[in-house]
Structures are given as C-alpha cells and as structure tokens.
Coordinates of N, CA, C and O in Angstrom, one line a residue:
M20 N 0.8 -1.2 0.0 CA 0.0 0.0 0.0 C 0.9 1.3 0.0 O 1.9 1.3 0.7
A21 N 0.5 2.3 -0.7 CA 1.2 3.5 -0.8 C 1.3 4.2 0.5 O 0.3 4.2 1.3
K22 N 2.4 4.8 0.8 CA 2.6 5.6 2.0 C 1.8 6.9 1.9 O 1.8 7.5 0.9
S23 N 1.1 7.2 3.0 CA 0.3 8.4 2.9 C 1.0 9.6 3.5 O 1.7 9.5 4.5
I24 N 0.8 10.8 2.8 CA 1.6 12.0 3.2 C 0.6 13.2 3.2 O -0.2 13.4 2.4
L25 N 0.9 14.0 4.3 CA 0.2 15.3 4.5 C 1.1 16.4 4.2 O 2.3 16.4 4.7
I26 N 0.7 17.3 3.3 CA 1.6 18.4 2.9 C 1.1 19.7 3.5 O 0.0 20.1 3.4
C27 N 2.0 20.4 4.3 CA 1.7 21.6 5.0 C 2.6 22.8 4.5 O 3.8 22.7 4.8
D28 N 2.1 23.7 3.8 CA 2.8 24.9 3.4 C 1.8 26.0 3.1 O 0.8 25.7 2.5
D29 N 2.1 27.2 3.4 CA 1.2 28.3 3.2 C 1.2 28.7 1.7 O 0.2 29.4 1.2
A30 N 2.2 28.3 0.9 CA 2.2 28.7 -0.5 C 1.7 27.5 -1.3 O 2.2 26.4 -1.3
A31 N 0.6 27.8 -2.0 CA -0.1 26.8 -2.8 C 0.8 26.1 -3.8 O 0.8 24.9 -4.1
F32 N 1.7 27.0 -4.5 CA 2.6 26.4 -5.5 C 3.6 25.4 -4.9 O 4.0 24.5 -5.5
M33 N 4.0 25.7 -3.6 CA 4.9 24.7 -3.0 C 4.2 23.4 -2.7 O 4.8 22.3 -2.9
R34 N 3.0 23.5 -2.2 CA 2.2 22.3 -2.0 C 2.1 21.5 -3.3 O 2.2 20.3 -3.3
M35 N 1.8 22.2 -4.3 CA 1.6 21.6 -5.6 C 2.9 20.9 -6.1 O 2.9 19.8 -6.6
M36 N 4.0 21.6 -5.9 CA 5.3 21.1 -6.3 C 5.6 19.8 -5.6 O 6.0 18.8 -6.2
I37 N 5.4 19.8 -4.3 CA 5.7 18.6 -3.4 C 4.8 17.5 -3.8 O 5.2 16.3 -4.0
K38 N 3.5 17.8 -4.0 CA 2.5 16.8 -4.3 C 2.8 16.2 -5.6 O 2.8 14.9 -5.8
D39 N 3.3 17.0 -6.6 CA 3.6 16.4 -7.9 C 4.8 15.5 -7.8 O 4.8 14.4 -8.3
I40 N 5.9 15.8 -7.1 CA 7.0 15.0 -6.9 C 6.6 13.7 -6.3 O 7.0 12.6 -6.7
L41 N 5.9 13.7 -5.2 CA 5.6 12.6 -4.4 C 4.6 11.6 -5.1 O 4.7 10.4 -5.1
S42 N 3.5 12.2 -5.7 CA 2.5 11.4 -6.3 C 3.1 10.7 -7.6 O 2.7 9.5 -7.9
K43 N 4.0 11.3 -8.3 CA 4.6 10.7 -9.4 C 5.5 9.5 -9.0 O 5.9 8.7 -9.8
N44 N 5.9 9.5 -7.7 CA 6.7 8.4 -7.2 C 6.0 7.4 -6.3 O 6.6 6.7 -5.5
G45 N 4.7 7.4 -6.5 CA 3.9 6.3 -5.8 C 3.4 6.6 -4.4 O 2.9 5.7 -3.8
Y46 N 3.6 7.9 -4.0 CA 3.1 8.2 -2.6 C 1.6 8.7 -2.7 O 1.3 9.4 -3.7
A47 N 0.8 8.5 -1.7 CA -0.6 9.0 -1.7 C -0.7 10.3 -0.8 O -0.3 10.2 0.3
I48 N -1.1 11.3 -1.5 CA -1.3 12.6 -0.7 C -2.7 12.6 -0.1 O -3.7 12.5 -0.8
V49 N -2.7 12.5 1.2 CA -4.0 12.4 1.9 C -4.6 13.7 2.4 O -5.7 13.8 2.9
G50 N -3.8 14.8 2.3 CA -4.3 16.1 2.7 C -3.3 17.2 2.5 O -2.1 16.9 2.3
E51 N -3.8 18.4 2.5 CA -3.0 19.6 2.4 C -3.4 20.6 3.5 O -4.6 20.7 3.8
A52 N -2.5 21.4 4.0 CA -2.8 22.4 5.0 C -2.0 23.6 4.7 O -0.9 23.6 4.3
E53 N -2.6 24.8 4.9 CA -2.0 26.1 4.6 C -1.4 26.8 5.8 O -0.8 27.8 5.7
N54 N -1.7 26.2 7.0 CA -1.1 26.8 8.2 C -0.9 25.7 9.3 O -1.5 24.6 9.1
G55 N -0.3 26.0 10.4 CA 0.0 25.1 11.4 C -1.3 24.5 12.1 O -1.4 23.4 12.5
V56 N -2.3 25.4 12.3 CA -3.5 25.0 12.9 C -4.2 23.9 12.1 O -4.6 22.9 12.6
K57 N -4.3 24.2 10.8 CA -4.9 23.2 9.8 C -4.1 21.9 9.8 O -4.6 20.8 9.7
A58 N -2.7 22.1 9.9 CA -1.8 20.9 9.8 C -2.2 19.9 11.0 O -2.3 18.7 10.7
V59 N -2.3 20.5 12.2 CA -2.6 19.6 13.3 C -4.0 19.0 13.1 O -4.2 17.8 13.4
E60 N -5.0 19.8 12.7 CA -6.4 19.2 12.4 C -6.3 18.1 11.4 O -6.9 17.0 11.6
K61 N -5.7 18.3 10.3 CA -5.6 17.3 9.2 C -4.8 16.1 9.7 O -5.1 15.0 9.3
Y62 N -3.8 16.3 10.5 CA -3.0 15.2 10.9 C -3.9 14.3 11.8 O -4.0 13.0 11.6
N63 N -4.7 14.9 12.7 CA -5.6 14.1 13.5 C -6.7 13.4 12.7 O -7.1 12.3 13.1
E64 N -7.1 14.0 11.6 CA -8.1 13.4 10.8 C -7.6 12.2 10.0 O -8.2 11.2 9.8
T65 N -6.4 12.4 9.4 CA -5.9 11.5 8.4 C -4.8 10.5 8.9 O -4.6 9.4 8.3
R66 N -4.1 10.8 10.0 CA -3.1 10.0 10.6 C -2.1 9.5 9.5 O -2.0 8.3 9.3
P67 N -1.5 10.4 8.7 CA -0.7 9.9 7.6 C 0.6 9.3 8.1 O 1.0 9.4 9.2
D68 N 1.3 8.6 7.2 CA 2.6 8.0 7.5 C 3.7 9.0 7.6 O 4.7 8.8 8.3
L69 N 3.5 10.2 6.9 CA 4.5 11.2 6.9 C 3.8 12.6 6.7 O 2.8 12.7 6.0
V70 N 4.5 13.6 7.4 CA 4.0 15.0 7.2 C 5.2 15.8 6.6 O 6.3 15.7 7.1
M71 N 5.0 16.6 5.5 CA 6.0 17.5 5.0 C 5.5 18.9 5.5 O 4.4 19.3 5.2
M72 N 6.3 19.5 6.4 CA 5.9 20.7 7.1 C 6.8 21.9 6.9 O 8.0 21.8 7.2
D73 N 6.2 22.9 6.3 CA 6.9 24.2 6.2 C 7.1 24.8 7.6 O 6.3 24.6 8.5
I74 N 8.2 25.5 7.8 CA 8.5 26.1 9.1 C 7.7 27.4 9.2 O 7.0 27.7 10.2
T75 N 7.8 28.3 8.2 CA 7.2 29.7 8.3 C 5.8 29.7 7.7 O 5.6 29.6 6.5
M76 N 4.8 29.7 8.6 CA 3.4 29.7 8.2 C 2.6 30.6 9.1 O 3.0 30.8 10.2
P77 N 1.4 31.1 8.6 CA 0.6 32.0 9.5 C -0.2 31.2 10.5 O -0.2 30.0 10.4
E78 N -0.7 31.9 11.5 CA -1.6 31.3 12.6 C -0.8 30.5 13.6 O -0.8 30.8 14.7
M79 N -0.1 29.5 13.1 CA 0.8 28.7 13.9 C 1.9 28.2 13.0 O 1.7 27.7 11.9
D80 N 3.2 28.4 13.4 CA 4.3 28.0 12.6 C 4.5 26.5 12.6 O 3.9 25.8 13.4
G81 N 5.3 26.1 11.7 CA 5.6 24.6 11.6 C 6.2 24.0 12.8 O 5.9 22.8 13.1
I82 N 7.0 24.7 13.5 CA 7.6 24.2 14.7 C 6.6 23.9 15.8 O 6.5 22.9 16.5
Q83 N 5.6 24.9 16.0 CA 4.6 24.7 17.0 C 3.7 23.5 16.6 O 3.3 22.7 17.4
A84 N 3.4 23.4 15.3 CA 2.5 22.3 14.8 C 3.2 21.0 15.0 O 2.6 20.0 15.4
L85 N 4.5 21.0 14.7 CA 5.4 19.8 14.9 C 5.2 19.3 16.4 O 5.0 18.2 16.7
K86 N 5.4 20.3 17.3 CA 5.4 20.0 18.8 C 4.0 19.4 19.2 O 3.9 18.5 19.9
K87 N 2.9 20.0 18.6 CA 1.6 19.6 18.9 C 1.3 18.2 18.4 O 0.7 17.3 19.1
I88 N 1.7 17.9 17.2 CA 1.5 16.6 16.6 C 2.3 15.5 17.3 O 1.8 14.5 17.6
K89 N 3.6 15.8 17.6 CA 4.4 14.9 18.4 C 3.9 14.6 19.8 O 4.0 13.5 20.3
A90 N 3.3 15.6 20.4 CA 2.7 15.5 21.7 C 1.5 14.5 21.7 O 1.4 13.6 22.6
A91 N 0.7 14.6 20.6 CA -0.4 13.7 20.5 C -0.1 12.4 19.9 O -0.7 11.4 20.3
D92 N 1.0 12.3 19.1 CA 1.4 11.0 18.5 C 3.0 11.0 18.4 O 3.5 11.5 17.4
P93 N 3.6 10.5 19.5 CA 5.1 10.5 19.5 C 5.7 9.7 18.3 O 6.9 10.0 18.0
S94 N 5.0 8.9 17.6 CA 5.5 8.1 16.5 C 5.4 8.8 15.2 O 5.7 8.3 14.1
A95 N 4.8 10.0 15.2 CA 4.6 10.8 13.9 C 5.9 11.0 13.2 O 7.0 11.3 13.8
N96 N 5.9 10.9 11.9 CA 7.1 11.1 11.0 C 6.9 12.5 10.4 O 5.9 12.6 9.6
I97 N 7.8 13.4 10.7 CA 7.6 14.8 10.1 C 8.9 15.2 9.5 O 10.0 15.1 10.2
I98 N 8.9 15.7 8.3 CA 10.1 16.3 7.6 C 9.8 17.8 7.5 O 8.7 18.2 7.0
M99 N 10.7 18.6 8.0 CA 10.5 20.1 7.9 C 11.1 20.6 6.6 O 12.1 20.1 6.1
C100 N 10.5 21.7 6.1 CA 11.0 22.4 4.9 C 11.3 23.8 5.3 O 10.4 24.4 6.0
S101 N 12.5 24.3 5.0 CA 12.8 25.6 5.4 C 13.6 26.3 4.3 O 14.2 25.7 3.5
A102 N 13.5 27.7 4.3 CA 14.3 28.5 3.4 C 15.7 28.5 4.0 O 16.0 28.2 5.1
M103 N 16.7 28.9 3.1 CA 18.0 29.1 3.6 C 18.1 30.1 4.7 O 17.3 30.9 4.8
G104 N 19.1 29.9 5.6 CA 19.3 30.9 6.7 C 18.4 30.7 7.9 O 18.2 31.6 8.7
Q105 N 17.7 29.6 8.0 CA 16.8 29.3 9.2 C 17.4 28.2 10.1 O 16.7 27.4 10.6
Q106 N 18.8 28.2 10.2 CA 19.5 27.2 10.9 C 18.9 27.0 12.3 O 18.8 25.8 12.8
A107 N 18.7 28.1 13.1 CA 18.2 27.9 14.4 C 16.9 27.2 14.5 O 16.7 26.3 15.3
M108 N 16.0 27.5 13.5 CA 14.7 26.9 13.5 C 14.8 25.4 13.1 O 14.1 24.5 13.6
V109 N 15.8 25.1 12.2 CA 16.0 23.7 11.8 C 16.5 22.9 13.0 O 16.0 21.8 13.2
I110 N 17.4 23.5 13.7 CA 17.9 22.8 14.9 C 16.8 22.6 15.9 O 16.6 21.5 16.5
E111 N 16.0 23.6 16.2 CA 14.9 23.4 17.1 C 13.9 22.4 16.6 O 13.4 21.6 17.4
S112 N 13.6 22.3 15.3 CA 12.7 21.3 14.8 C 13.2 19.9 15.0 O 12.5 19.0 15.3
I113 N 14.5 19.7 14.7 CA 15.1 18.4 14.9 C 15.0 18.0 16.4 O 14.7 16.9 16.7
Q114 N 15.4 18.9 17.3 CA 15.3 18.7 18.7 C 13.9 18.4 19.2 O 13.6 17.7 20.1
S115 N 12.9 18.9 18.4 CA 11.5 18.7 18.8 C 10.9 17.4 18.2 O 9.7 17.2 18.3
G116 N 11.7 16.7 17.4 CA 11.3 15.4 16.9 C 11.1 15.3 15.4 O 10.7 14.2 14.9
A117 N 11.5 16.3 14.6 CA 11.4 16.1 13.2 C 12.5 15.1 12.7 O 13.5 15.0 13.3
K118 N 12.1 14.3 11.7 CA 12.9 13.2 11.2 C 14.1 13.8 10.3 O 15.1 13.2 10.3
D119 N 13.8 14.9 9.6 CA 14.7 15.4 8.7 C 14.3 16.8 8.3 O 13.2 17.2 8.7
F120 N 15.1 17.5 7.5 CA 14.6 18.8 6.9 C 15.2 18.9 5.5 O 16.2 18.3 5.2
I121 N 14.4 19.6 4.7 CA 14.9 19.9 3.4 C 14.9 21.4 3.2 O 14.0 22.1 3.7
V122 N 15.8 21.9 2.4 CA 16.0 23.3 2.3 C 15.4 23.8 0.9 O 15.6 23.1 -0.1
K123 N 14.6 24.8 0.9 CA 14.0 25.4 -0.3 C 15.0 26.3 -0.9 O 15.8 27.0 -0.2
P124 N 15.1 26.5 -2.2 CA 14.3 25.7 -3.2 C 14.9 24.2 -3.3 O 16.1 24.1 -3.3
F125 N 14.1 23.2 -3.3 CA 14.6 21.9 -3.2 C 14.5 21.2 -4.5 O 13.7 21.5 -5.4
Q126 N 15.4 20.2 -4.6 CA 15.4 19.3 -5.8 C 14.6 18.1 -5.5 O 14.5 17.6 -4.4
A127 N 13.9 17.6 -6.6 CA 13.1 16.4 -6.4 C 13.8 15.2 -5.8 O 13.2 14.6 -4.9
D128 N 15.0 15.0 -6.2 CA 15.7 13.8 -5.6 C 16.0 14.0 -4.1 O 16.0 13.0 -3.4
R129 N 16.2 15.2 -3.6 CA 16.4 15.4 -2.2 C 15.1 15.2 -1.4 O 15.1 14.6 -0.3
V130 N 14.0 15.6 -2.0 CA 12.7 15.4 -1.4 C 12.5 13.9 -1.3 O 12.1 13.4 -0.2
L131 N 12.7 13.2 -2.3 CA 12.5 11.7 -2.3 C 13.4 11.0 -1.4 O 13.0 10.0 -0.7
E132 N 14.7 11.4 -1.4 CA 15.6 10.8 -0.5 C 15.2 11.0 1.0 O 15.2 10.0 1.8
A133 N 14.7 12.1 1.4 CA 14.3 12.4 2.7 C 13.0 11.6 3.1 O 13.0 11.0 4.2
V134 N 12.1 11.5 2.1 CA 10.9 10.7 2.3 C 11.2 9.2 2.5 O 10.7 8.6 3.4
K135 N 12.0 8.7 1.6 CA 12.4 7.3 1.7 C 13.1 7.0 3.0 O 12.8 5.9 3.6
K136 N 14.0 7.9 3.4 CA 14.7 7.7 4.7 C 13.7 7.6 5.9 O 13.8 6.9 6.8
A137 N 12.7 8.5 5.8 CA 11.7 8.6 6.9 C 10.7 7.5 7.0 O 10.4 7.0 8.0
V138 N 10.2 7.1 5.8 CA 9.1 6.1 5.8 C 9.3 4.9 4.9 O 8.4 4.0 4.7
G139 N 10.4 4.9 4.1 CA 10.6 3.8 3.2 C 9.9 3.9 1.9 O 9.2 4.8 1.6

C-alpha cells in the first residue's frame, strides 16, 4: 500500500510542487494544509505515514505544529521544509522530533531521499 503523506505549506505552489514529486513516485497525498492550525487538524483526521511541514506559516508556525503533533502522536514522522538561513529553526525542529529537513528551493531527488529515509 502507498505511504500516505500530508503536505503543509502556506504557499499553494509549494504544496503543488511537493504533491507532484511525491505522487509521481507512488506516494498517496491524503491532505494539504496552509497553516499550522490546519496541519494539526488534518493530521488528527488522516493519521498519515508522513508530514511535510513548512516552518514559516501563518496562525501557527511549523515548529509549533510539529510539537503539537508529536505530543499527540510520538511516533509521527515529520520532515521540515525551510528556506536558507533558518538554521536555528532547523535545529529546534530536529530537537522537537522532526525526522529530517529539506531546504528550499529543493530538488526532487532530495525530497524523495528524505521521504524514503523517513518512511521507506
């Protein structure tokens, strides 16, 4: 069965790009969220195998959403996406339980490598 993935990013084109890369490689996209609040809601609804989480989002940022999801489900697999120059946030997200991080703008092979490492 295809691994299920939730994509969280406030930019619709980024969600579309990630969705395109993953669906072309056999992953099932079970939901999308445009902010951290929606990300937590969608996670609880869909319980995906993996979450692709942007760090900088309105209402609740990706790190807060990561912490909420991990508190509710310690086994959650989450990969953070960040722009260059967000090293402190990347470190905080890894310490908070993120499996990996990818830096924008990202290459398809780097996205796939991170996803395969996280969920196979």
